[in-house]
Short mmCIF file of C-alpha atoms (C1' of nucleotides) in Angstrom, two decimals:
data_model
loop_
_atom_site.label_atom_id
_atom_site.label_comp_id
_atom_site.label_asym_id
_atom_site.label_seq_id
_atom_site.Cartn_x
_atom_site.Cartn_y
_atom_site.Cartn_z
CA MET H 1 -98.30 -27.47 28.88
CA PHE H 2 -96.79 -30.85 28.00
CA LYS H 3 -93.83 -32.05 29.96
CA TYR H 4 -91.16 -34.68 29.75
CA SER H 5 -92.59 -37.33 32.00
CA SER H 6 -90.87 -39.38 34.68
CA GLN H 7 -87.61 -37.51 34.63
CA THR H 8 -85.82 -36.16 37.65
CA ARG H 9 -85.78 -32.41 38.13
CA VAL H 10 -83.03 -30.89 40.22
CA LEU H 11 -81.95 -27.59 41.65
CA VAL H 12 -79.27 -25.70 39.79
CA ALA H 13 -76.96 -23.55 41.87
CA VAL H 14 -74.59 -20.96 40.49
CA ASP H 15 -71.39 -20.39 42.42
CA CYS H 16 -69.02 -17.53 41.69
CA ILE H 17 -65.31 -17.81 42.26
CA ILE H 18 -64.16 -14.24 42.49
CA PHE H 19 -60.47 -13.51 42.24
CA GLY H 20 -58.83 -10.30 43.33
CA PHE H 21 -55.19 -9.20 43.59
CA ASP H 22 -54.09 -7.03 46.48
CA GLY H 23 -50.79 -6.00 44.92
CA THR H 24 -48.98 -8.90 46.51
CA ASP H 25 -51.26 -11.93 46.62
CA TYR H 26 -54.25 -13.49 44.94
CA ASN H 27 -57.40 -13.30 47.01
CA LEU H 28 -60.78 -14.93 46.90
CA LEU H 29 -64.04 -13.32 47.90
CA MET H 30 -66.04 -15.57 50.22
CA VAL H 31 -69.27 -15.19 52.15
CA ASN H 32 -70.26 -16.36 55.57
CA ARG H 33 -73.36 -18.44 55.06
CA GLY H 34 -76.38 -17.11 56.86
CA PHE H 35 -78.47 -20.22 56.34
CA SER H 36 -78.45 -23.98 56.77
CA PRO H 37 -76.89 -26.27 55.94
CA GLU H 38 -73.40 -25.26 57.04
CA LYS H 39 -74.66 -22.00 58.54
CA GLU H 40 -71.84 -19.73 59.64
CA LYS H 41 -69.31 -21.48 57.49
CA TRP H 42 -67.49 -19.81 54.61
CA SER H 43 -68.56 -20.55 51.10
CA LEU H 44 -68.44 -19.22 47.58
CA MET H 45 -70.96 -16.65 46.56
CA GLY H 46 -73.83 -18.56 45.18
CA GLY H 47 -77.52 -18.80 44.61
CA PHE H 48 -80.11 -20.81 42.75
CA LEU H 49 -80.91 -20.48 39.09
CA LYS H 50 -84.30 -18.84 38.74
CA ALA H 51 -87.07 -19.83 36.42
CA ASN H 52 -86.57 -17.18 33.80
CA GLU H 53 -82.90 -16.45 33.73
CA SER H 54 -79.96 -18.03 31.96
CA LEU H 55 -76.91 -19.13 33.89
CA ASP H 56 -74.96 -16.09 32.74
CA GLU H 57 -77.73 -13.83 33.95
CA SER H 58 -77.95 -15.71 37.20
CA ALA H 59 -74.23 -15.43 37.85
CA ASN H 60 -74.30 -11.72 37.15
CA ARG H 61 -77.33 -11.24 39.35
CA ILE H 62 -75.72 -13.09 42.22
CA LEU H 63 -72.55 -11.09 41.89
CA TYR H 64 -74.53 -7.88 41.78
CA GLU H 65 -76.70 -8.73 44.77
CA LEU H 66 -73.71 -9.58 46.89
CA THR H 67 -71.19 -6.98 45.79
CA GLY H 68 -73.04 -4.33 43.82
CA LEU H 69 -70.63 -4.91 40.94
CA GLU H 70 -71.67 -5.06 37.31
CA ASN H 71 -69.89 -5.51 33.99
CA VAL H 72 -67.26 -7.71 35.50
CA PHE H 73 -65.14 -10.20 33.63
CA MET H 74 -66.85 -13.49 34.34
CA GLU H 75 -67.13 -16.76 32.51
CA GLN H 76 -68.63 -20.15 33.03
CA MET H 77 -66.09 -22.70 34.10
CA HIS H 78 -67.48 -26.11 34.96
CA THR H 79 -70.58 -27.85 36.26
CA PHE H 80 -70.29 -30.03 39.32
CA SER H 81 -72.72 -32.82 39.84
CA LYS H 82 -71.87 -35.48 42.38
CA PRO H 83 -75.32 -36.70 43.47
CA ASN H 84 -74.77 -35.98 47.14
CA ARG H 85 -72.61 -32.89 46.94
CA ASP H 86 -75.30 -30.99 48.82
CA PRO H 87 -76.67 -32.95 51.79
CA ILE H 88 -80.13 -31.38 51.71
CA GLU H 89 -81.16 -32.38 48.26
CA ARG H 90 -79.68 -32.87 44.85
CA VAL H 91 -78.13 -29.69 43.48
CA VAL H 92 -76.10 -29.38 40.31
CA GLY H 93 -73.56 -26.59 40.71
CA VAL H 94 -72.44 -24.39 37.85
CA VAL H 95 -69.26 -22.53 38.65
CA TYR H 96 -68.36 -19.15 37.25
CA MET H 97 -64.99 -17.48 37.52
CA ALA H 98 -64.82 -13.72 37.89
CA LEU H 99 -61.82 -11.40 37.95
CA ILE H 100 -62.20 -8.03 39.60
CA ASP H 101 -60.10 -5.12 40.72
CA ILE H 102 -59.94 -5.82 44.44
CA LYS H 103 -60.41 -2.15 45.30
CA LYS H 104 -63.83 -2.20 43.73
CA TYR H 105 -65.13 -4.32 46.55
CA GLN H 106 -63.95 -3.32 50.00
CA HIS H 107 -66.65 -4.51 52.37
CA GLN H 108 -68.57 -1.33 51.78
CA PRO H 109 -72.22 -1.51 51.08
CA HIS H 110 -73.26 -5.09 51.59
CA ASP H 111 -71.73 -5.93 54.88
CA ASP H 112 -74.87 -7.75 55.81
CA PHE H 113 -73.63 -10.60 53.68
CA GLN H 114 -70.41 -10.73 55.62
CA ALA H 115 -68.28 -11.11 52.59
CA ARG H 116 -64.56 -10.82 52.84
CA TRP H 117 -61.37 -11.45 50.92
CA PHE H 118 -59.12 -14.35 51.81
CA ARG H 119 -55.59 -14.73 50.56
CA MET H 120 -55.31 -17.84 48.45
CA ASP H 121 -52.96 -19.42 50.96
CA GLN H 122 -55.29 -18.68 53.87
CA ILE H 123 -58.60 -19.94 52.63
CA PRO H 124 -60.68 -21.50 55.37
CA LYS H 125 -62.20 -24.92 55.06
CA LEU H 126 -65.04 -24.60 52.62
CA ILE H 127 -68.41 -26.31 52.45
CA PHE H 128 -69.40 -29.08 50.06
CA ASP H 129 -67.08 -29.41 47.08
CA HIS H 130 -66.16 -25.73 47.04
CA GLN H 131 -62.53 -26.52 47.74
CA GLU H 132 -62.33 -28.57 44.58
CA MET H 133 -64.02 -25.80 42.63
CA VAL H 134 -61.47 -23.27 43.80
CA GLU H 135 -58.57 -25.47 42.84
CA MET H 136 -59.95 -26.05 39.39
CA ALA H 137 -60.58 -22.36 38.94
CA PHE H 138 -57.05 -21.41 39.90
CA ASN H 139 -55.63 -23.95 37.48
CA ARG H 140 -57.95 -22.71 34.79
CA LEU H 141 -56.89 -19.15 35.45
CA ARG H 142 -53.28 -20.22 35.03
CA SER H 143 -53.95 -21.96 31.75
CA LYS H 144 -55.83 -19.02 30.33
CA ALA H 145 -53.37 -16.44 31.56
CA ALA H 146 -50.50 -18.32 29.97
CA PHE H 147 -51.93 -17.53 26.57
CA HIS H 148 -54.36 -14.67 26.92
CA PRO H 149 -53.88 -11.31 28.64
CA ILE H 150 -56.74 -11.73 31.08
CA LEU H 151 -54.90 -10.81 34.24
CA PHE H 152 -55.41 -7.13 33.49
CA GLU H 153 -58.95 -7.65 34.72
CA LEU H 154 -57.48 -7.91 38.20
CA LEU H 155 -55.76 -4.55 38.05
CA PRO H 156 -57.08 -1.01 38.33
CA GLU H 157 -57.12 1.14 35.22
CA LYS H 158 -53.69 2.50 36.00
CA PHE H 159 -51.05 0.01 37.05
CA THR H 160 -47.28 -0.19 37.14
CA LEU H 161 -45.04 -2.73 35.46
CA PRO H 162 -43.71 -4.10 38.74
CA LYS H 163 -47.27 -4.78 39.93
CA LEU H 164 -48.11 -6.51 36.70
CA GLN H 165 -45.01 -8.62 36.94
CA THR H 166 -45.85 -9.65 40.49
CA LEU H 167 -49.26 -10.70 39.23
CA TYR H 168 -47.67 -13.10 36.77
CA GLU H 169 -44.97 -14.27 39.14
CA LYS H 170 -47.46 -15.17 41.84
CA LEU H 171 -49.77 -17.03 39.53
CA PHE H 172 -47.02 -19.16 38.09
CA ALA H 173 -44.97 -19.33 41.26
CA THR H 174 -41.85 -18.30 39.42
CA LYS H 175 -39.45 -15.40 39.06
CA ILE H 176 -39.49 -13.55 35.77
CA ASP H 177 -36.63 -11.43 34.42
CA LYS H 178 -37.95 -7.90 34.41
CA ARG H 179 -36.08 -6.83 31.30
CA ASN H 180 -37.49 -9.67 29.24
CA PHE H 181 -40.92 -9.20 30.75
CA THR H 182 -41.00 -5.49 29.96
CA ARG H 183 -39.74 -5.95 26.44
CA LYS H 184 -42.27 -8.60 25.49
CA LEU H 185 -45.10 -6.65 26.99
CA LEU H 186 -44.25 -3.37 25.32
CA SER H 187 -43.65 -5.01 21.96
CA SER H 188 -47.20 -6.36 22.11
CA LYS H 189 -48.43 -2.76 22.28
CA ILE H 190 -51.31 -3.74 24.54
CA ILE H 191 -50.33 -1.25 27.22
CA GLN H 192 -49.18 2.34 27.08
CA LYS H 193 -47.22 4.44 29.49
CA ILE H 194 -48.77 7.53 31.03
CA GLU H 195 -46.72 10.35 32.44
CA GLU H 196 -47.56 9.74 36.04
CA LYS H 197 -45.85 7.76 38.71
CA ASP H 198 -46.92 5.59 41.56
CA LYS H 199 -44.70 6.47 44.47
CA THR H 200 -46.32 4.31 47.09
CA ALA H 201 -44.01 1.37 46.52
CA SER H 202 -40.66 3.09 46.05
CA LYS H 203 -38.92 6.39 46.37
CA LYS H 204 -38.11 6.58 42.70
CA GLY H 205 -41.65 5.76 41.73
CA ALA H 206 -42.86 3.58 38.88
CA PHE H 207 -44.63 4.85 35.82
CA TYR H 208 -48.29 4.02 35.44
CA TYR H 209 -49.52 2.21 32.35
CA THR H 210 -52.99 1.71 30.97
CA LEU H 211 -54.45 -0.80 28.56
CA ASN H 212 -54.57 0.24 24.96
CA PRO H 213 -58.15 -0.83 24.33
CA SER H 214 -57.86 -1.48 20.61
CA THR H 215 -54.64 -3.46 20.59
CA TYR H 216 -55.77 -5.24 23.72
CA LYS H 217 -58.76 -6.69 21.95
CA GLU H 218 -56.80 -7.47 18.81
CA ASN H 219 -54.15 -9.26 20.77
CA PHE H 220 -56.42 -11.11 23.11
CA GLN H 221 -56.10 -14.28 21.09
CA ARG H 222 -52.41 -13.84 20.47
CA THR H 223 -50.17 -15.74 22.79
CA LEU H 224 -47.92 -13.35 24.61
CA ASN H 225 -45.37 -15.79 26.00
CA LEU H 226 -44.84 -13.69 29.06
CA ILE H 227 -44.09 -16.85 30.95
CA PRO H 228 -40.82 -18.60 30.07
CA LYS H 229 -41.56 -21.72 28.10
CA SER H 230 -39.84 -23.89 30.63
CA GLU H 231 -42.59 -23.04 33.11
CA ILE H 232 -45.48 -23.83 30.83
CA PRO H 233 -45.47 -27.61 31.16
CA SER H 234 -46.36 -27.24 34.81
CA LEU H 235 -49.76 -25.94 33.80
CA ILE H 236 -52.48 -28.36 34.61
CA GLU H 237 -55.78 -28.45 32.87
CA MET C 1 -86.01 -34.99 54.29
CA PHE C 2 -85.67 -31.21 54.37
CA LYS C 3 -85.53 -29.37 51.13
CA TYR C 4 -84.63 -25.95 49.84
CA SER C 5 -88.04 -24.37 49.64
CA SER C 6 -89.53 -22.29 46.88
CA GLN C 7 -86.76 -22.81 44.39
CA THR C 8 -87.21 -23.87 40.79
CA ARG C 9 -86.17 -27.38 39.87
CA VAL C 10 -85.32 -28.09 36.27
CA LEU C 11 -84.43 -30.96 34.01
CA VAL C 12 -80.79 -31.43 33.19
CA ALA C 13 -79.98 -32.89 29.80
CA VAL C 14 -76.61 -34.22 28.77
CA ASP C 15 -75.69 -33.87 25.10
CA CYS C 16 -72.67 -35.52 23.56
CA ILE C 17 -70.81 -34.00 20.66
CA ILE C 18 -68.95 -36.91 19.16
CA PHE C 19 -66.19 -36.21 16.70
CA GLY C 20 -64.77 -38.74 14.32
CA PHE C 21 -62.23 -38.47 11.48
CA ASP C 22 -62.72 -40.52 8.34
CA GLY C 23 -59.20 -40.03 7.04
CA THR C 24 -60.18 -36.94 5.11
CA ASP C 25 -62.80 -34.99 7.04
CA TYR C 26 -64.11 -34.38 10.51
CA ASN C 27 -67.45 -36.01 11.16
CA LEU C 28 -70.10 -35.71 13.81
CA LEU C 29 -72.26 -38.53 15.08
CA MET C 30 -75.92 -37.54 15.14
CA VAL C 31 -79.15 -39.35 15.93
CA ASN C 32 -82.53 -39.16 14.35
CA ARG C 33 -84.87 -38.29 17.16
CA GLY C 34 -87.55 -40.88 17.73
CA PHE C 35 -89.63 -38.70 20.02
CA SER C 36 -91.26 -35.31 20.27
CA PRO C 37 -90.55 -32.50 20.13
CA GLU C 38 -88.73 -32.33 16.81
CA LYS C 39 -89.37 -36.02 16.11
CA GLU C 40 -87.52 -37.26 13.04
CA LYS C 41 -85.09 -34.40 13.11
CA TRP C 42 -81.37 -34.85 13.66
CA SER C 43 -79.92 -34.01 17.01
CA LEU C 44 -76.94 -34.64 19.22
CA MET C 45 -76.91 -37.78 21.28
CA GLY C 46 -78.48 -36.85 24.53
CA GLY C 47 -80.50 -37.87 27.52
CA PHE C 48 -81.56 -36.67 30.92
CA LEU C 49 -79.45 -36.71 34.02
CA LYS C 50 -80.76 -39.40 36.35
CA ALA C 51 -81.28 -39.14 40.05
CA ASN C 52 -78.21 -41.00 41.17
CA GLU C 53 -75.58 -40.33 38.58
CA SER C 54 -73.08 -37.56 38.06
CA LEU C 55 -72.87 -35.73 34.77
CA ASP C 56 -69.75 -37.66 33.77
CA GLU C 57 -71.52 -40.92 34.48
CA SER C 58 -74.57 -39.74 32.61
CA ALA C 59 -72.56 -38.77 29.55
CA ASN C 60 -70.80 -42.10 29.52
CA ARG C 61 -74.05 -43.98 29.97
CA ILE C 62 -75.66 -42.11 27.11
CA LEU C 63 -72.71 -42.77 24.85
CA TYR C 64 -72.72 -46.41 25.81
CA GLU C 65 -76.44 -46.85 25.30
CA LEU C 66 -76.33 -45.33 21.88
CA THR C 67 -73.04 -46.64 20.53
CA GLY C 68 -71.92 -49.45 22.80
CA LEU C 69 -68.63 -47.62 23.28
CA GLU C 70 -66.85 -47.30 26.60
CA ASN C 71 -63.60 -45.75 27.81
CA VAL C 72 -63.78 -43.00 25.26
CA PHE C 73 -62.05 -39.64 25.53
CA MET C 74 -64.80 -37.34 26.69
CA GLU C 75 -64.89 -34.16 28.69
CA GLN C 76 -67.41 -31.66 29.85
CA MET C 77 -67.47 -28.56 27.73
CA HIS C 78 -70.18 -26.06 28.60
CA THR C 79 -73.64 -25.77 30.07
CA PHE C 80 -76.36 -24.13 28.02
CA SER C 81 -79.25 -22.52 29.75
CA LYS C 82 -81.43 -20.16 27.77
CA PRO C 83 -84.79 -20.46 29.54
CA ASN C 84 -86.68 -21.48 26.44
CA ARG C 85 -84.08 -23.52 24.64
CA ASP C 86 -86.38 -26.53 24.84
CA PRO C 87 -89.99 -25.67 23.97
CA ILE C 88 -91.54 -28.36 26.15
CA GLU C 89 -90.19 -27.28 29.47
CA ARG C 90 -87.11 -25.76 30.96
CA VAL C 91 -84.04 -27.92 30.39
CA VAL C 92 -80.47 -26.99 31.20
CA GLY C 93 -78.14 -28.69 28.76
CA VAL C 94 -74.67 -29.87 29.68
CA VAL C 95 -72.55 -30.56 26.64
CA TYR C 96 -69.79 -33.13 26.52
CA MET C 97 -67.25 -33.48 23.76
CA ALA C 98 -66.04 -36.94 22.80
CA LEU C 99 -63.34 -37.98 20.37
CA ILE C 100 -63.50 -41.48 18.95
CA ASP C 101 -61.90 -43.56 16.26
CA ILE C 102 -64.59 -43.44 13.62
CA LYS C 103 -64.16 -47.11 12.77
CA LYS C 104 -65.26 -48.07 16.24
CA TYR C 105 -68.78 -47.01 15.43
CA GLN C 106 -70.01 -48.02 12.00
CA HIS C 107 -73.78 -48.27 12.34
CA GLN C 108 -73.42 -51.79 13.63
CA PRO C 109 -75.34 -52.84 16.65
CA HIS C 110 -77.61 -50.01 17.54
CA ASP C 111 -79.19 -49.17 14.25
CA ASP C 112 -82.48 -48.79 16.01
CA PHE C 113 -81.27 -45.39 17.12
CA GLN C 114 -80.63 -44.41 13.55
CA ALA C 115 -77.34 -42.82 14.32
CA ARG C 116 -75.05 -41.78 11.54
CA TRP C 117 -71.97 -39.75 10.83
CA PHE C 118 -72.21 -36.41 9.09
CA ARG C 119 -69.24 -34.60 7.61
CA MET C 120 -68.74 -31.29 9.40
CA ASP C 121 -69.55 -29.40 6.22
CA GLN C 122 -72.75 -31.37 5.65
CA ILE C 123 -74.43 -31.20 9.00
CA PRO C 124 -78.20 -30.93 8.71
CA LYS C 125 -80.18 -28.29 10.49
CA LEU C 126 -80.19 -29.26 14.13
CA ILE C 127 -82.81 -28.87 16.81
CA PHE C 128 -82.81 -26.34 19.62
CA ASP C 129 -79.42 -24.73 20.20
CA HIS C 130 -77.47 -27.77 19.04
CA GLN C 131 -75.95 -25.84 16.17
CA GLU C 132 -74.41 -23.39 18.59
CA MET C 133 -73.14 -26.24 20.72
CA VAL C 134 -71.41 -27.83 17.76
CA GLU C 135 -69.71 -24.60 16.78
CA MET C 136 -68.45 -24.04 20.28
CA ALA C 137 -67.19 -27.60 20.47
CA PHE C 138 -65.28 -27.36 17.23
CA ASN C 139 -63.64 -24.13 18.36
CA ARG C 140 -62.81 -25.68 21.68
CA LEU C 141 -61.31 -28.68 19.95
CA ARG C 142 -59.14 -26.33 17.93
CA SER C 143 -57.93 -24.47 21.00
CA LYS C 144 -57.10 -27.63 22.85
CA ALA C 145 -55.46 -29.31 19.90
CA ALA C 146 -53.23 -26.30 19.34
CA PHE C 147 -51.51 -27.04 22.61
CA HIS C 148 -52.25 -30.59 23.61
CA PRO C 149 -51.92 -33.78 21.57
CA ILE C 150 -55.55 -34.80 21.84
CA LEU C 151 -56.22 -35.47 18.18
CA PHE C 152 -54.71 -38.93 18.51
CA GLU C 153 -57.97 -39.91 20.13
CA LEU C 154 -59.52 -39.67 16.70
CA LEU C 155 -57.12 -42.14 15.11
CA PRO C 156 -56.89 -45.91 15.31
CA GLU C 157 -54.01 -47.44 17.23
CA LYS C 158 -51.88 -47.58 14.11
CA PHE C 159 -51.82 -44.50 11.94
CA THR C 160 -49.56 -42.95 9.33
CA LEU C 161 -47.90 -39.56 9.37
CA PRO C 162 -49.79 -38.32 6.32
CA LYS C 163 -53.10 -39.13 8.00
CA LEU C 164 -52.06 -37.37 11.16
CA GLN C 165 -51.02 -34.35 9.17
CA THR C 166 -54.35 -34.23 7.37
CA LEU C 167 -56.03 -34.31 10.76
CA TYR C 168 -54.20 -31.15 11.77
CA GLU C 169 -54.55 -29.46 8.42
CA LYS C 170 -58.28 -29.93 8.33
CA LEU C 171 -58.83 -28.70 11.85
CA PHE C 172 -56.86 -25.52 11.29
CA ALA C 173 -57.79 -25.13 7.65
CA THR C 174 -54.19 -24.67 6.68
CA LYS C 175 -51.37 -26.45 4.85
CA ILE C 176 -48.47 -27.64 6.97
CA ASP C 177 -44.98 -28.37 5.65
CA LYS C 178 -44.56 -32.11 6.03
CA ARG C 179 -40.86 -31.96 6.82
CA ASN C 180 -41.38 -29.54 9.68
CA PHE C 181 -44.41 -31.42 10.88
CA THR C 182 -42.59 -34.74 10.95
CA ARG C 183 -39.55 -33.34 12.65
CA LYS C 184 -41.47 -31.67 15.47
CA LEU C 185 -43.57 -34.70 16.05
CA LEU C 186 -40.71 -37.16 16.17
CA SER C 187 -38.60 -34.93 18.38
CA SER C 188 -41.43 -34.97 20.90
CA LYS C 189 -41.05 -38.75 21.11
CA ILE C 190 -44.76 -39.23 21.61
CA ILE C 191 -45.09 -41.58 18.66
CA GLN C 192 -42.96 -44.46 17.44
CA LYS C 193 -42.62 -46.05 14.05
CA ILE C 194 -43.56 -49.69 13.59
CA GLU C 195 -42.18 -51.75 10.75
CA GLU C 196 -45.41 -52.06 8.86
CA LYS C 197 -46.86 -50.02 6.06
CA ASP C 198 -50.28 -48.84 5.08
CA LYS C 199 -50.54 -49.32 1.34
CA THR C 200 -54.13 -48.31 0.93
CA ALA C 201 -53.34 -44.69 0.17
CA SER C 202 -50.27 -45.00 -2.04
CA LYS C 203 -48.15 -47.51 -3.92
CA LYS C 204 -45.06 -46.82 -1.90
CA GLY C 205 -46.97 -47.15 1.34
CA ALA C 206 -46.60 -45.10 4.49
CA PHE C 207 -45.17 -46.45 7.72
CA TYR C 208 -47.53 -46.94 10.60
CA TYR C 209 -46.84 -45.25 13.91
CA THR C 210 -48.27 -45.82 17.35
CA LEU C 211 -48.45 -43.67 20.43
CA ASN C 212 -45.70 -44.13 22.93
CA PRO C 213 -47.91 -44.32 26.01
CA SER C 214 -45.41 -43.05 28.55
CA THR C 215 -44.06 -40.07 26.65
CA TYR C 216 -47.56 -39.31 25.45
CA LYS C 217 -48.76 -38.78 28.98
CA GLU C 218 -45.67 -36.88 29.97
CA ASN C 219 -45.96 -34.58 27.03
CA PHE C 220 -49.66 -34.06 27.21
CA GLN C 221 -49.20 -30.74 28.94
CA ARG C 222 -46.28 -29.72 26.76
CA THR C 223 -47.16 -27.52 23.87
CA LEU C 224 -46.15 -29.20 20.67
CA ASN C 225 -46.39 -26.24 18.32
CA LEU C 226 -47.35 -28.43 15.44
CA ILE C 227 -49.30 -25.56 14.04
CA PRO C 228 -47.24 -22.66 12.70
CA LYS C 229 -47.46 -19.75 15.06
CA SER C 230 -48.87 -17.52 12.40
CA GLU C 231 -52.04 -19.62 12.37
CA ILE C 232 -52.58 -19.61 16.09
CA PRO C 233 -54.12 -16.15 16.42
CA SER C 234 -57.07 -17.33 14.39
CA LEU C 235 -58.11 -19.60 17.23
CA ILE C 236 -61.26 -18.48 18.88
CA GLU C 237 -62.23 -19.38 22.37
"C1'" DC O 1 -25.40 9.66 51.79
"C1'" DC O 2 -27.54 5.49 51.67
"C1'" DA O 3 -31.11 2.09 50.90
"C1'" DA O 4 -34.61 0.45 47.94
"C1'" DA O 5 -36.90 -0.13 43.89
"C1'" DA O 6 -37.19 1.22 38.78
"C1'" DG O 7 -35.37 1.24 34.46
"C1'" DT O 8 -32.56 -0.15 30.54
"C1'" DG O 9 -29.14 -3.27 26.08
"C1'" DT O 10 -26.56 -6.94 24.31
"C1'" DT O 11 -25.19 -11.47 23.16
"C1'" DA O 12 -25.62 -16.47 22.52
"C1'" DC O 13 -28.59 -20.00 21.46
"C1'" DA O 14 -32.65 -22.63 20.30
"C1'" DG O 15 -36.41 -23.37 17.57
"C1'" DC O 16 -38.98 -22.08 13.72
"C1'" DT O 17 -39.80 -21.51 8.75
"C1'" DA O 18 -38.95 -22.03 4.06
"C1'" DC O 19 -37.64 -24.76 0.55
"C1'" DA O 20 -36.83 -29.26 -3.54
"C1'" DC O 21 -35.49 -33.56 -4.71
"C1'" DC O 22 -35.23 -38.63 -4.60
"C1'" DC O 23 -37.63 -43.06 -3.40
"C1'" DA O 24 -40.74 -47.03 -3.73
"C1'" DT O 25 -44.15 -49.39 -5.98
"C1'" DG O 26 -48.61 -50.73 -8.45
"C1'" DT O 27 -50.52 -50.35 -12.78
"C1'" DA I 1 -42.11 -46.26 -17.61
"C1'" DC I 2 -44.63 -43.39 -15.25
"C1'" DA I 3 -47.72 -41.48 -11.95
"C1'" DT I 4 -48.58 -41.08 -7.20
"C1'" DG I 5 -47.75 -40.28 -2.72
"C1'" DG I 6 -43.87 -40.95 0.98
"C1'" DG I 7 -39.74 -39.65 2.88
"C1'" DT I 8 -35.74 -36.72 4.00
"C1'" DG I 9 -31.73 -32.15 5.19
"C1'" DT I 10 -30.16 -27.39 5.42
"C1'" DA I 11 -29.64 -22.54 5.95
"C1'" DG I 12 -31.39 -18.13 7.42
"C1'" DC I 13 -33.94 -15.90 10.67
"C1'" DT I 14 -36.64 -14.77 14.65
"C1'" DG I 15 -37.53 -14.79 19.25
"C1'" DT I 16 -36.07 -16.19 23.78
"C1'" DA I 17 -33.14 -16.47 27.83
"C1'" DA I 18 -29.47 -14.96 30.45
"C1'" DC I 19 -27.12 -11.48 32.33
"C1'" DA I 20 -25.50 -6.29 35.68
"C1'" DC I 21 -25.28 -1.72 36.14
"C1'" DT I 22 -27.20 3.05 36.53
"C1'" DT I 23 -30.92 6.14 38.06
"C1'" DT I 24 -33.95 8.29 41.29
"C1'" DT I 25 -35.30 10.00 45.55
"C1'" DG I 26 -37.16 9.77 50.40
"C1'" DG I 27 -35.47 9.43 54.74
#
DNA sequence: CCAAAAGTGTTACAGCTACACCCATGT
DNA sequence: ACATGGGTGTAGCTGTAACACTTTTGG
């Protein structure tokens, strides 16, 4: 087989930034590295691109191997490439962002990987340029969520309006008026009430809602304006 | 030096999607490949990532080598990775999108590369997955331009309002009311009129405007809403 | 009965859209 | 003088933001 001659070949790593929401705060799923370099330190879930898989396949494989999860919302975000970002040898790092319902991964089966959730404000010092990756991912999440209803990926099938509102308030570090929030959301028709209440958070209980799958897809491109316009300029991307 | 053992190393190519605007249509700068595979066919400007450069540096080097241009608006867009996207050997392709003033590259110095502009609706069949890359880039440009004033990168320093409006109308394939367009734009303060007219397009002549550098940067994150809301849902990303 | 969270309507304002005519000038 | 493209103002409407009280129920 002919090859391109005299060109440098490098390793390609895939790193997954996995967001979860515990009802109060955003969390990140990290693993304790079992190998050098930086053994025993916390890092993103990652692995090397294999010979016969695409990056999407690789990211999904890595996520599956480490959490057992499949069919998760995940998309490619950015490729990092500083020549010496990995001290061992040159590695180009492709970062994926995933959003999962935090309850779907609770340390269960794969404890051998020593994965655990960290609240966004309590993330340990990370290896290499992983800190930078996380910051970019969180900003990207903010930009996307301002215009597309992706945050539902972080919630279980049934969720309450107060939980959903907290999700938005925490991401944009702002308070939202609950009457306006509810009205905009319901007028979009992307969620529907079910006759069942969550009583864990209050005595009165809050009604559960679920996504309306058809209108959800239709409205995915539509900008919902759930965030007051005055907050939008603070988005960085 | 220690290495990660038994992992696959691959070539990393950088491909630049370079948009220009000729006053009427969007154009793409393509090169006629002088080497196999697909010799003599049209392709994006590209090259391989070198041992000691980052992807950003590589993209800028490639652009400079092929056009002589520097300090151009360019950002990383997506990394393509189907295992057999290049028939010779495995190559992961990182795509950059650049926006340039079309007059800054007019076949001059580097004709040996046989680069030329193609109107977006007259792009020849491209090699590998370059067609897919171009489509993604154009969609991405649309999404970004809907909310950030990046299209100015396609214009010369002095430009007229009618030209600017055409730029938006072509990208979104829609007609915009010129009174509304002008009003929104001027109220944003990002451009300023200069007392000089372009008489090439009409007898009356249209006033030139320039970017107001300070307000331009300030307002870069602000959503201008130059495109009527009803058109926005058609954006795909 | 009280504390804590959920739920619900209205009004004022800002920003958007729709729309048509006059102006300047080269030929 | 006329054809061509450039420039300008208003009114109605829609959507957003601001705002406070009642309801429910577990303890």
